[in-house]
């Protein structure tokens, strides 16, 4: 853990401030946080605001090795005060540095006797398999690509630290490509539940304007998979009654 600071010039309103940078790498160096901003006092209330960077590193292959390859990185603008910590204009980059998957959003951590977090992300199209395979070889290659991406997703979720406080994650994707099938307008609402993720709401539009909705549990680790707690409708056209679950 490192702290460095210096006096800074007053802002536009004439309020004096102190420049403070905090760098932390807990959990054996697999996770790091870098917060760099100004501390000001407005009517007796301290506020720290500036640039934030959070990095999750993939573990090395050797017993004592430590990889420098980021598994995921989040950057944004943070504001911290006695009430909580907010991260705005956040950008998440995950996966290969050459072709990362990115999403934008915001996050909030509320302090106090009942701490609570909330995360909202709007992502790009997510591809878990190759679309358009027609020949047998192409299909086999597509199946391999899908399996590799699914394994990568499993590893990513397994290494993500599980929140130890209540909270909610809202994710919106314009499209999710699963092999030859494209799901559009994907919405996921999830919250941590012990060692897994409780999916409180899931909806997506499949080809033919089929709407799929449901909820369940996304298990991590060796039991990786989704278990529906309410039936997912096989087909549901807009305007049809939604009575499943």
Coordinates of N, CA and C in Angstrom, one line a residue:
X1 N 0.9 -1.2 0.0 CA 0.0 0.0 0.0 C 0.9 1.2 0.0
X2 N 0.6 2.2 -0.9 CA 1.5 3.4 -1.0 C 0.6 4.6 -1.0
X3 N 1.0 5.6 -0.3 CA 0.3 6.9 -0.3 C 1.3 8.0 -0.6
X4 N 0.9 9.0 -1.5 CA 1.7 10.1 -1.8 C 0.8 11.3 -1.9
X5 N 1.3 12.5 -1.4 CA 0.4 13.6 -1.5 C 1.2 14.9 -1.6
X6 N 0.6 16.0 -1.9 CA 1.2 17.3 -2.0 C 0.1 18.4 -2.0
X7 N 0.4 19.6 -1.6 CA -0.5 20.7 -1.7 C -0.8 21.0 -3.1
X8 N -2.1 21.3 -3.4 CA -2.4 21.6 -4.8 C -3.0 23.0 -4.8
X9 N -3.1 23.6 -6.0 CA -3.6 24.9 -6.2 C -5.1 24.9 -5.9
X10 N -5.6 26.0 -5.4 CA -7.1 26.1 -5.2 C -7.8 26.0 -6.5
X11 N -9.1 25.5 -6.4 CA -9.9 25.3 -7.6 C -10.5 26.6 -8.0
X12 N -11.4 26.5 -9.0 CA -12.0 27.7 -9.5 C -12.8 28.6 -8.5
X13 N -13.3 27.9 -7.5 CA -14.1 28.7 -6.4 C -13.2 29.1 -5.3
X14 N -11.9 28.9 -5.4 CA -10.9 29.3 -4.4 C -10.8 28.4 -3.2
X15 N -11.4 27.2 -3.3 CA -11.3 26.2 -2.2 C -9.9 25.5 -2.3
X16 N -9.1 25.6 -1.2 CA -7.8 24.9 -1.2 C -8.0 23.4 -1.2
X17 N -7.0 22.7 -1.7 CA -7.1 21.2 -1.8 C -5.7 20.6 -1.6
X18 N -5.7 19.3 -1.3 CA -4.5 18.5 -1.2 C -4.6 17.4 -2.3
X19 N -3.5 17.2 -3.0 CA -3.4 16.1 -4.0 C -3.0 14.8 -3.3
X20 N -3.8 13.8 -3.5 CA -3.5 12.5 -2.8 C -3.6 11.4 -3.8
X21 N -2.6 10.5 -3.8 CA -2.6 9.3 -4.6 C -2.4 8.1 -3.7
X22 N -3.3 7.1 -3.9 CA -3.3 5.9 -3.1 C -3.2 4.7 -4.1
X23 N -2.2 3.8 -3.9 CA -2.0 2.6 -4.7 C -2.0 1.4 -3.8
X24 N -2.9 0.5 -4.1 CA -3.0 -0.7 -3.2 C -3.0 -2.0 -4.1
X25 N -2.3 -3.1 -3.6 CA -2.2 -4.3 -4.3 C -2.5 -5.5 -3.3
X26 N -3.7 -5.7 -2.9 CA -4.0 -6.7 -1.9 C -4.0 -8.1 -2.5
X27 N -4.3 -9.1 -1.7 CA -4.5 -10.5 -2.2 C -3.3 -11.0 -3.0
X28 N -2.1 -10.8 -2.5 CA -0.9 -11.4 -3.2 C -0.6 -10.7 -4.4
X29 N -1.1 -9.5 -4.7 CA -0.7 -8.8 -5.9 C -1.6 -9.1 -7.1
X30 N -2.7 -9.9 -6.9 CA -3.5 -10.2 -8.1 C -4.5 -9.1 -8.4
X31 N -4.7 -8.2 -7.4 CA -5.7 -7.1 -7.6 C -4.9 -5.8 -7.2
X32 N -5.2 -4.8 -8.0 CA -4.6 -3.5 -7.6 C -5.6 -2.4 -7.9
X33 N -5.4 -1.3 -7.1 CA -6.3 -0.1 -7.2 C -5.4 1.1 -7.2
X34 N -5.7 2.1 -8.0 CA -4.9 3.3 -8.1 C -5.9 4.5 -8.1
X35 N -5.9 5.2 -7.1 CA -6.8 6.4 -7.0 C -5.9 7.7 -6.8
X36 N -6.2 8.6 -7.7 CA -5.4 9.8 -7.8 C -6.3 11.0 -7.9
X37 N -6.4 11.9 -6.9 CA -7.3 13.0 -7.0 C -7.0 14.1 -5.9
X38 N -7.9 15.0 -5.9 CA -7.8 16.1 -4.9 C -8.8 15.9 -3.7
X39 N -8.3 16.3 -2.6 CA -9.1 16.3 -1.4 C -9.5 17.7 -1.0
X40 N -10.8 18.0 -0.9 CA -11.3 19.3 -0.6 C -12.2 19.2 0.6
X41 N -12.4 20.3 1.2 CA -13.4 20.4 2.3 C -14.4 21.5 2.0
X42 N -15.7 21.1 1.9 CA -16.8 22.0 1.6 C -17.7 22.0 2.7
X43 N -17.8 23.1 3.5 CA -18.7 23.2 4.6 C -18.4 22.1 5.6
X44 N -17.2 21.8 5.8 CA -16.8 20.8 6.8 C -16.8 19.3 6.4
X45 N -17.2 19.1 5.1 CA -17.3 17.7 4.6 C -16.2 17.5 3.6
X46 N -15.4 16.5 3.9 CA -14.2 16.1 3.0 C -14.7 15.4 1.8
X47 N -14.1 15.7 0.7 CA -14.4 15.0 -0.6 C -13.1 14.7 -1.3
X48 N -13.0 13.5 -1.8 CA -11.8 13.1 -2.6 C -12.3 12.7 -4.0
X49 N -11.8 13.4 -5.0 CA -12.3 13.1 -6.4 C -11.1 13.2 -7.4
X50 N -11.2 12.3 -8.4 CA -10.1 12.3 -9.4 C -10.2 11.0 -10.3
X51 N -9.1 10.5 -10.7 CA -9.0 9.4 -11.6 C -8.8 8.1 -10.9
X52 N -9.5 7.1 -11.4 CA -9.4 5.7 -10.7 C -9.1 4.7 -11.7
X53 N -8.3 3.7 -11.3 CA -8.0 2.5 -12.1 C -7.9 1.3 -11.2
X54 N -8.6 0.2 -11.6 CA -8.6 -1.0 -10.9 C -8.2 -2.1 -11.9
X55 N -7.3 -3.0 -11.5 CA -6.8 -4.1 -12.3 C -6.9 -5.4 -11.6
X56 N -7.4 -6.4 -12.4 CA -7.4 -7.8 -11.9 C -6.4 -8.6 -12.8
X57 N -5.4 -9.2 -12.2 CA -4.4 -9.9 -12.9 C -4.6 -11.4 -12.9
X58 N -4.3 -12.0 -14.0 CA -4.4 -13.5 -14.1 C -3.2 -14.1 -13.4
X59 N -3.4 -15.1 -12.6 CA -2.2 -15.7 -11.9 C -1.2 -16.4 -12.8
X60 N 0.0 -16.4 -12.4 CA 1.1 -16.9 -13.2 C 1.0 -18.5 -13.3
X61 N 1.8 -19.1 -14.2 CA 1.7 -20.5 -14.4 C 2.5 -21.3 -13.4
X62 N 3.6 -20.7 -12.9 CA 4.5 -21.3 -11.9 C 4.0 -21.2 -10.5
X63 N 4.6 -21.9 -9.5 CA 4.1 -21.9 -8.2 C 4.3 -20.5 -7.5
X64 N 5.4 -19.8 -7.9 CA 5.6 -18.5 -7.4 C 5.5 -17.4 -8.5
X65 N 5.0 -17.7 -9.6 CA 5.0 -16.8 -10.7 C 3.8 -15.8 -10.5
X66 N 4.0 -14.7 -11.1 CA 2.9 -13.7 -11.0 C 2.8 -13.0 -12.4
X67 N 1.7 -13.3 -13.1 CA 1.5 -12.8 -14.4 C 1.2 -11.3 -14.4
X68 N 1.7 -10.6 -15.4 CA 1.4 -9.2 -15.5 C 0.3 -8.9 -16.5
X69 N -0.3 -10.0 -17.0 CA -1.4 -9.9 -18.0 C -2.7 -9.5 -17.3
X70 N -3.3 -8.4 -17.6 CA -4.5 -8.0 -16.9 C -5.7 -8.9 -17.4
X71 N -6.4 -9.5 -16.4 CA -7.6 -10.2 -16.7 C -8.8 -9.3 -17.0
X72 N -8.8 -8.2 -16.3 CA -9.8 -7.1 -16.5 C -9.2 -5.8 -15.9
X73 N -9.7 -4.7 -16.5 CA -9.2 -3.4 -16.0 C -10.4 -2.4 -16.1
X74 N -10.6 -1.6 -15.0 CA -11.6 -0.6 -15.0 C -11.0 0.7 -14.7
X75 N -11.4 1.7 -15.5 CA -10.9 3.1 -15.3 C -12.2 4.0 -15.3
X76 N -12.0 5.1 -14.6 CA -13.1 6.1 -14.5 C -12.8 7.2 -13.6
X77 N -13.8 8.0 -13.3 CA -13.7 9.2 -12.5 C -14.4 8.8 -11.1
X78 N -13.7 9.0 -10.0 CA -14.3 8.6 -8.7 C -14.5 9.9 -7.9
X79 N -15.5 9.7 -7.0 CA -15.8 10.7 -6.0 C -16.1 10.0 -4.7
X80 N -15.3 10.3 -3.6 CA -15.4 9.6 -2.3 C -15.7 10.7 -1.3
X81 N -16.7 10.4 -0.4 CA -17.0 11.2 0.8 C -17.5 10.3 1.9
X82 N -17.9 10.9 3.0 CA -18.3 10.0 4.1 C -19.5 9.2 3.8
X83 N -20.3 9.5 2.8 CA -21.5 8.7 2.5 C -21.2 7.5 1.6
X84 N -20.1 7.6 0.8 CA -19.9 6.5 -0.1 C -18.8 6.8 -1.2
X85 N -18.7 5.9 -2.1 CA -17.7 6.0 -3.2 C -18.5 5.8 -4.5
X86 N -18.3 6.8 -5.4 CA -19.0 6.7 -6.7 C -18.0 6.6 -7.8
X87 N -18.2 5.8 -8.8 CA -17.3 5.7 -10.0 C -18.1 6.0 -11.2
X88 N -17.8 7.1 -11.9 CA -18.6 7.5 -13.0 C -17.7 7.4 -14.3
X89 N -18.4 7.5 -15.5 CA -17.7 7.4 -16.7 C -16.7 6.2 -16.7
X90 N -17.2 5.1 -16.2 CA -16.3 3.9 -16.0 C -16.2 3.1 -17.4
X91 N -15.1 2.6 -17.6 CA -14.8 1.7 -18.8 C -14.2 0.4 -18.4
X92 N -14.9 -0.7 -18.6 CA -14.4 -2.0 -18.3 C -13.7 -2.6 -19.6
X93 N -12.5 -3.1 -19.4 CA -11.8 -3.9 -20.5 C -11.5 -5.2 -20.0
X94 N -11.9 -6.3 -20.7 CA -11.6 -7.7 -20.2 C -11.2 -8.5 -21.4
X95 N -10.4 -9.6 -21.1 CA -10.0 -10.5 -22.1 C -8.6 -10.1 -22.7
X96 N -8.4 -10.5 -23.9 CA -7.2 -10.3 -24.6 C -6.9 -8.8 -24.8
X97 N -5.6 -8.4 -24.4 CA -5.3 -7.0 -24.6 C -5.3 -6.6 -26.1
X98 N -5.1 -7.5 -27.0 CA -5.1 -7.2 -28.5 C -6.6 -7.0 -29.0
X99 N -7.5 -7.7 -28.4 CA -8.9 -7.5 -28.8 C -9.8 -7.6 -27.5
X100 N -9.8 -6.6 -26.7 CA -10.5 -6.7 -25.4 C -12.0 -6.5 -25.6
X101 N -12.8 -7.0 -24.7 CA -14.2 -6.7 -24.6 C -14.4 -5.5 -23.7
X102 N -15.1 -4.5 -24.1 CA -15.3 -3.3 -23.4 C -16.8 -3.1 -23.0
X103 N -17.0 -2.4 -21.9 CA -18.3 -2.0 -21.5 C -18.2 -0.7 -20.7
X104 N -19.2 0.1 -20.8 CA -19.2 1.4 -20.1 C -20.3 1.4 -19.0
X105 N -20.1 2.2 -18.0 CA -21.2 2.3 -17.0 C -20.8 3.1 -15.8
X106 N -21.3 2.7 -14.6 CA -21.0 3.4 -13.4 C -21.2 2.5 -12.2
X107 N -20.7 2.9 -11.1 CA -20.8 2.1 -9.9 C -20.9 2.9 -8.7
X108 N -21.5 2.4 -7.6 CA -21.7 3.1 -6.4 C -21.5 2.2 -5.2
X109 N -20.8 2.6 -4.2 CA -20.6 1.9 -2.9 C -21.1 2.8 -1.8
X110 N -22.1 2.4 -1.1 CA -22.6 3.2 0.0 C -22.1 2.7 1.3
X111 N -21.5 3.6 2.1 CA -21.0 3.3 3.4 C -22.1 3.2 4.5
X112 N -21.7 3.1 5.7 CA -22.6 3.1 6.8 C -22.9 1.7 7.5
X113 N -23.9 1.7 8.3 CA -24.2 0.4 9.0 C -24.6 -0.7 8.1
X114 N -25.2 -0.3 6.9 CA -25.7 -1.3 6.0 C -25.1 -1.0 4.6
X115 N -23.8 -1.3 4.4 CA -23.1 -1.0 3.1 C -23.8 -1.7 1.9
X116 N -23.8 -1.1 0.8 CA -24.5 -1.6 -0.4 C -23.8 -1.1 -1.6
X117 N -23.8 -2.0 -2.7 CA -23.1 -1.6 -3.9 C -24.1 -1.7 -5.1
X118 N -23.9 -0.9 -6.1 CA -24.7 -1.0 -7.3 C -23.7 -0.8 -8.5
X119 N -23.9 -1.6 -9.6 CA -23.1 -1.5 -10.8 C -24.0 -1.5 -12.0
X120 N -23.8 -0.6 -12.9 CA -24.6 -0.6 -14.1 C -23.6 -0.6 -15.3
X121 N -23.8 -1.5 -16.3 CA -22.9 -1.6 -17.4 C -23.7 -1.7 -18.7
X122 N -23.2 -1.0 -19.7 CA -23.8 -1.1 -21.1 C -22.6 -1.6 -21.9
X123 N -22.7 -2.9 -22.4 CA -21.6 -3.5 -23.1 C -21.8 -3.5 -24.6
X124 N -20.7 -3.9 -25.3 CA -20.7 -4.1 -26.7 C -21.3 -5.5 -27.0
X125 N -21.5 -5.8 -28.3 CA -21.9 -7.2 -28.6 C -20.9 -8.2 -28.1
X126 N -21.4 -9.2 -27.5 CA -20.5 -10.3 -26.9 C -20.6 -11.5 -27.7
X127 N -19.5 -12.1 -28.2 CA -19.5 -13.2 -29.1 C -18.9 -14.4 -28.4
X128 N -19.7 -15.5 -28.2 CA -19.2 -16.7 -27.6 C -19.0 -17.8 -28.6
X129 N -19.3 -17.6 -29.8 CA -19.1 -18.6 -30.9 C -19.1 -18.0 -32.2
X130 N -18.6 -18.7 -33.2 CA -18.5 -18.1 -34.6 C -19.8 -18.4 -35.3
X131 N -20.4 -17.3 -35.8 CA -21.7 -17.4 -36.5 C -21.4 -17.7 -38.0
X132 N -22.4 -18.2 -38.7 CA -22.3 -18.4 -40.1 C -21.6 -19.6 -40.6
X133 N -21.3 -20.6 -39.7 CA -20.6 -21.8 -40.1 C -21.6 -22.7 -41.0
X134 N -21.1 -23.1 -42.1 CA -21.9 -23.9 -43.0 C -21.4 -25.3 -43.3
X135 N -20.1 -25.4 -43.6 CA -19.4 -26.7 -43.8 C -19.2 -27.3 -42.5
X136 N -19.0 -28.7 -42.6 CA -18.7 -29.5 -41.3 C -17.5 -29.0 -40.6
X137 N -16.4 -28.7 -41.4 CA -15.2 -28.2 -40.7 C -15.5 -26.9 -40.0
X138 N -16.2 -26.0 -40.7 CA -16.5 -24.7 -40.1 C -17.3 -24.9 -38.8
X139 N -18.3 -25.8 -38.8 CA -19.1 -26.1 -37.6 C -18.2 -26.6 -36.5
X140 N -17.3 -27.5 -36.8 CA -16.4 -28.0 -35.8 C -15.5 -26.9 -35.2
X141 N -15.0 -26.1 -36.1 CA -14.2 -24.9 -35.6 C -15.0 -24.0 -34.8
X142 N -16.3 -23.8 -35.2 CA -17.1 -22.9 -34.4 C -17.4 -23.5 -33.0
X143 N -17.6 -24.9 -33.0 CA -17.8 -25.5 -31.7 C -16.6 -25.4 -30.8
X144 N -15.4 -25.5 -31.4 CA -14.2 -25.3 -30.6 C -14.1 -23.9 -30.1
X145 N -14.3 -22.9 -31.0 CA -14.3 -21.5 -30.6 C -15.3 -21.2 -29.4
X146 N -16.5 -21.8 -29.6 CA -17.5 -21.6 -28.5 C -17.0 -22.2 -27.2
X147 N -16.5 -23.4 -27.2 CA -16.0 -24.1 -26.0 C -14.9 -23.3 -25.4
X148 N -13.9 -22.8 -26.2 CA -12.8 -22.0 -25.7 C -13.3 -20.7 -25.0
X149 N -14.3 -20.0 -25.7 CA -14.8 -18.8 -25.1 C -15.6 -19.0 -23.8
X150 N -16.3 -20.1 -23.8 CA -17.1 -20.5 -22.6 C -16.1 -20.8 -21.4
X151 N -15.0 -21.5 -21.8 CA -14.0 -21.8 -20.7 C -13.4 -20.5 -20.2
X152 N -13.1 -19.6 -21.2 CA -12.5 -18.3 -20.8 C -13.5 -17.6 -19.9
X153 N -14.8 -17.6 -20.2 CA -15.8 -16.9 -19.4 C -15.9 -17.5 -18.0
X154 N -15.8 -18.9 -17.9 CA -15.8 -19.6 -16.7 C -14.6 -19.2 -15.8
X155 N -13.4 -19.1 -16.4 CA -12.2 -18.7 -15.7 C -12.3 -17.3 -15.2
X156 N -12.9 -16.4 -16.0 CA -13.0 -15.0 -15.7 C -13.9 -14.9 -14.5
X157 N -15.1 -15.5 -14.5 CA -16.0 -15.4 -13.4 C -15.5 -16.0 -12.1
X158 N -14.7 -17.1 -12.3 CA -14.1 -17.8 -11.1 C -13.1 -16.9 -10.4
X159 N -12.3 -16.2 -11.1 CA -11.3 -15.4 -10.5 C -11.8 -14.0 -10.1
X160 N -13.0 -13.6 -10.5 CA -13.5 -12.3 -10.0 C -13.8 -12.4 -8.5
X161 N -13.4 -11.5 -7.8 CA -13.7 -11.5 -6.3 C -15.2 -11.4 -6.1
X162 N -15.8 -12.2 -5.3 CA -17.2 -12.1 -5.0 C -17.4 -11.0 -4.0
X163 N -18.4 -10.2 -4.2 CA -18.7 -9.1 -3.2 C -19.1 -9.8 -1.9
X164 N -18.7 -9.2 -0.8 CA -19.0 -9.7 0.5 C -20.2 -8.8 1.2
X165 N -20.7 -7.9 0.4 CA -21.8 -7.1 0.9 C -23.0 -7.2 -0.1
X166 N -24.2 -6.9 0.3 CA -25.3 -6.9 -0.7 C -25.1 -5.9 -1.8
X167 N -25.7 -6.2 -2.9 CA -25.7 -5.2 -4.0 C -26.4 -5.8 -5.2
X168 N -26.3 -5.0 -6.3 CA -27.0 -5.4 -7.6 C -26.1 -5.0 -8.8
X169 N -26.2 -5.8 -9.8 CA -25.5 -5.5 -11.0 C -26.5 -5.6 -12.2
X170 N -26.5 -4.5 -12.9 CA -27.4 -4.4 -14.1 C -26.5 -4.4 -15.4
X171 N -26.8 -5.3 -16.3 CA -26.0 -5.4 -17.5 C -26.9 -5.4 -18.7
X172 N -26.6 -4.5 -19.7 CA -27.4 -4.5 -20.9 C -26.4 -4.6 -22.1
X173 N -26.8 -5.6 -23.0 CA -26.0 -5.9 -24.2 C -26.8 -5.7 -25.4
X174 N -26.3 -5.1 -26.5 CA -27.1 -5.0 -27.7 C -27.3 -6.3 -28.4
X175 N -26.3 -7.2 -28.2 CA -26.4 -8.5 -28.9 C -25.4 -9.5 -28.2
X176 N -25.9 -10.8 -28.1 CA -25.1 -11.9 -27.6 C -25.1 -13.0 -28.7
X177 N -23.9 -13.3 -29.2 CA -23.8 -14.3 -30.3 C -23.4 -15.6 -29.7
X178 N -24.3 -16.6 -29.8 CA -24.0 -18.0 -29.4 C -24.0 -18.9 -30.6
X179 N -22.8 -19.2 -31.1 CA -22.7 -20.0 -32.3 C -23.4 -19.3 -33.5
X180 N -24.5 -19.9 -34.0 CA -25.2 -19.4 -35.2 C -26.4 -18.6 -34.7
X181 N -26.6 -18.4 -33.4 CA -27.8 -17.7 -32.9 C -27.4 -16.4 -32.3
X182 N -28.1 -15.4 -32.6 CA -27.9 -14.0 -32.1 C -29.0 -13.6 -31.2
X183 N -28.8 -13.3 -29.9 CA -29.8 -12.8 -29.1 C -29.6 -11.3 -29.0
X184 N -30.6 -10.5 -29.1 CA -30.5 -9.1 -29.1 C -31.2 -8.5 -27.8
X185 N -30.8 -7.3 -27.5 CA -31.4 -6.6 -26.4 C -31.4 -7.4 -25.1
X186 N -30.2 -7.9 -24.8 CA -30.0 -8.7 -23.6 C -29.9 -7.9 -22.3
X187 N -30.7 -8.2 -21.4 CA -30.7 -7.5 -20.1 C -30.6 -8.5 -19.0
X188 N -29.6 -8.3 -18.0 CA -29.4 -9.2 -16.9 C -29.3 -8.3 -15.6
X189 N -30.1 -8.8 -14.6 CA -30.0 -8.1 -13.3 C -29.6 -9.2 -12.3
X190 N -28.5 -9.0 -11.6 CA -27.9 -10.1 -10.8 C -27.5 -9.5 -9.5
X191 N -27.3 -10.4 -8.5 CA -26.8 -10.0 -7.2 C -26.1 -11.2 -6.6
X192 N -25.1 -10.9 -5.7 CA -24.3 -12.0 -5.1 C -25.1 -12.7 -4.1
X193 N -25.0 -14.1 -4.2 CA -25.7 -14.9 -3.2 C -24.8 -16.0 -2.8
X194 N -24.2 -15.9 -1.6 CA -23.1 -16.8 -1.1 C -22.0 -16.8 -2.2
X195 N -21.7 -18.0 -2.7 CA -20.5 -18.1 -3.7 C -21.0 -18.0 -5.1
X196 N -22.3 -17.8 -5.4 CA -22.8 -17.7 -6.7 C -23.5 -16.4 -7.0
X197 N -24.0 -16.3 -8.2 CA -24.8 -15.1 -8.6 C -26.2 -15.5 -8.8
X198 N -27.1 -14.7 -8.1 CA -28.5 -14.9 -8.3 C -29.0 -14.0 -9.4
X199 N -29.5 -14.6 -10.5 CA -30.0 -13.8 -11.6 C -31.5 -13.5 -11.4
X200 N -31.8 -12.3 -10.9 CA -33.1 -12.0 -10.6 C -34.0 -11.7 -11.9
X201 N -33.3 -11.3 -12.9 CA -34.1 -11.1 -14.2 C -33.2 -11.3 -15.4
X202 N -33.7 -12.0 -16.4 CA -32.9 -12.1 -17.6 C -34.0 -12.0 -18.8
X203 N -33.6 -11.3 -19.8 CA -34.5 -11.2 -21.0 C -33.6 -11.0 -22.2
X204 N -34.1 -11.5 -23.3 CA -33.4 -11.4 -24.6 C -34.4 -11.7 -25.7
X205 N -34.1 -11.1 -26.9 CA -34.9 -11.3 -28.1 C -34.2 -12.2 -29.0
X206 N -34.7 -13.3 -29.3 CA -34.1 -14.3 -30.3 C -34.7 -14.1 -31.7
X207 N -34.1 -14.7 -32.7 CA -34.6 -14.6 -34.0 C -36.1 -14.9 -34.1
X208 N -36.8 -14.2 -35.0 CA -38.3 -14.4 -35.1 C -39.0 -13.6 -34.0
X209 N -38.3 -12.6 -33.4 CA -38.9 -11.8 -32.4 C -39.4 -12.6 -31.2
X210 N -38.7 -13.7 -30.9 CA -39.1 -14.5 -29.8 C -38.4 -13.9 -28.5
X211 N -39.2 -13.6 -27.5 CA -38.8 -13.0 -26.3 C -38.6 -14.1 -25.2
X212 N -37.4 -14.2 -24.7 CA -37.1 -15.2 -23.6 C -36.8 -14.5 -22.3
X213 N -37.5 -14.9 -21.3 CA -37.4 -14.3 -19.9 C -37.2 -15.4 -18.9
X214 N -36.6 -15.0 -17.8 CA -36.5 -16.0 -16.7 C -35.6 -15.5 -15.6
X215 N -35.3 -16.4 -14.6 CA -34.3 -16.1 -13.6 C -33.7 -17.4 -13.1
X216 N -32.7 -17.3 -12.2 CA -32.1 -18.5 -11.8 C -30.8 -18.2 -11.1
X217 N -29.9 -19.2 -11.0 CA -28.6 -19.1 -10.3 C -27.5 -19.4 -11.3
X218 N -26.5 -18.5 -11.4 CA -25.3 -18.7 -12.1 C -24.2 -19.2 -11.2
X219 N -23.9 -20.5 -11.2 CA -22.9 -21.1 -10.3 C -21.5 -20.8 -10.9
X220 N -20.6 -20.6 -10.0 CA -19.2 -20.4 -10.3 C -18.4 -21.7 -10.0
X221 N -17.1 -21.6 -10.4 CA -16.2 -22.7 -10.0 C -16.5 -24.0 -10.8
X222 N -16.2 -25.1 -10.1 CA -16.4 -26.4 -10.8 C -17.8 -26.7 -11.2
X223 N -18.8 -26.1 -10.5 CA -20.2 -26.3 -10.8 C -20.7 -25.2 -11.7
X224 N -19.8 -24.7 -12.5 CA -20.2 -23.6 -13.4 C -21.4 -24.0 -14.3
X225 N -22.4 -23.1 -14.3 CA -23.6 -23.3 -15.2 C -24.7 -22.5 -14.6
X226 N -25.8 -22.5 -15.4 CA -27.0 -21.7 -15.1 C -28.1 -22.6 -14.7
X227 N -28.7 -22.5 -13.6 CA -29.9 -23.3 -13.2 C -31.1 -22.3 -13.1
X228 N -32.1 -22.6 -13.9 CA -33.3 -21.7 -13.9 C -34.1 -22.1 -12.7
X229 N -34.6 -21.1 -12.0 CA -35.5 -21.2 -10.9 C -37.0 -20.9 -11.3
X230 N -37.1 -20.4 -12.5 CA -38.4 -20.2 -13.2 C -38.3 -20.6 -14.6
X231 N -39.3 -21.2 -15.2 CA -39.1 -21.7 -16.6 C -38.9 -20.6 -17.6
X232 N -38.0 -20.8 -18.5 CA -37.8 -19.9 -19.6 C -38.8 -20.3 -20.7
X233 N -39.6 -19.3 -21.2 CA -40.5 -19.7 -22.2 C -39.9 -20.0 -23.5
X234 N -40.4 -21.1 -24.2 CA -39.8 -21.5 -25.5 C -40.0 -20.4 -26.5
X235 N -41.2 -19.8 -26.5 CA -41.4 -18.7 -27.5 C -42.5 -17.8 -26.9
X236 N -42.3 -16.5 -27.1 CA -43.2 -15.5 -26.6 C -43.2 -14.3 -27.5
X237 N -44.2 -14.1 -28.3 CA -44.2 -13.0 -29.2 C -44.6 -11.7 -28.5
X238 N -44.1 -10.5 -28.8 CA -44.5 -9.3 -28.2 C -46.0 -9.2 -28.2
X239 N -46.6 -8.9 -27.1 CA -48.0 -8.7 -27.0 C -48.7 -10.0 -26.4
X240 N -48.0 -11.1 -26.4 CA -48.5 -12.3 -25.8 C -48.5 -12.2 -24.2
X241 N -49.4 -12.9 -23.5 CA -49.3 -12.8 -22.1 C -48.0 -13.4 -21.5
X242 N -47.4 -12.9 -20.5 CA -46.2 -13.4 -19.9 C -46.6 -14.0 -18.6
X243 N -47.0 -15.2 -18.6 CA -47.4 -15.8 -17.3 C -46.5 -16.9 -16.8
X244 N -45.3 -17.0 -17.4 CA -44.4 -18.1 -17.0 C -43.7 -17.7 -15.7
X245 N -43.4 -18.7 -14.9 CA -42.6 -18.4 -13.7 C -43.5 -18.3 -12.5

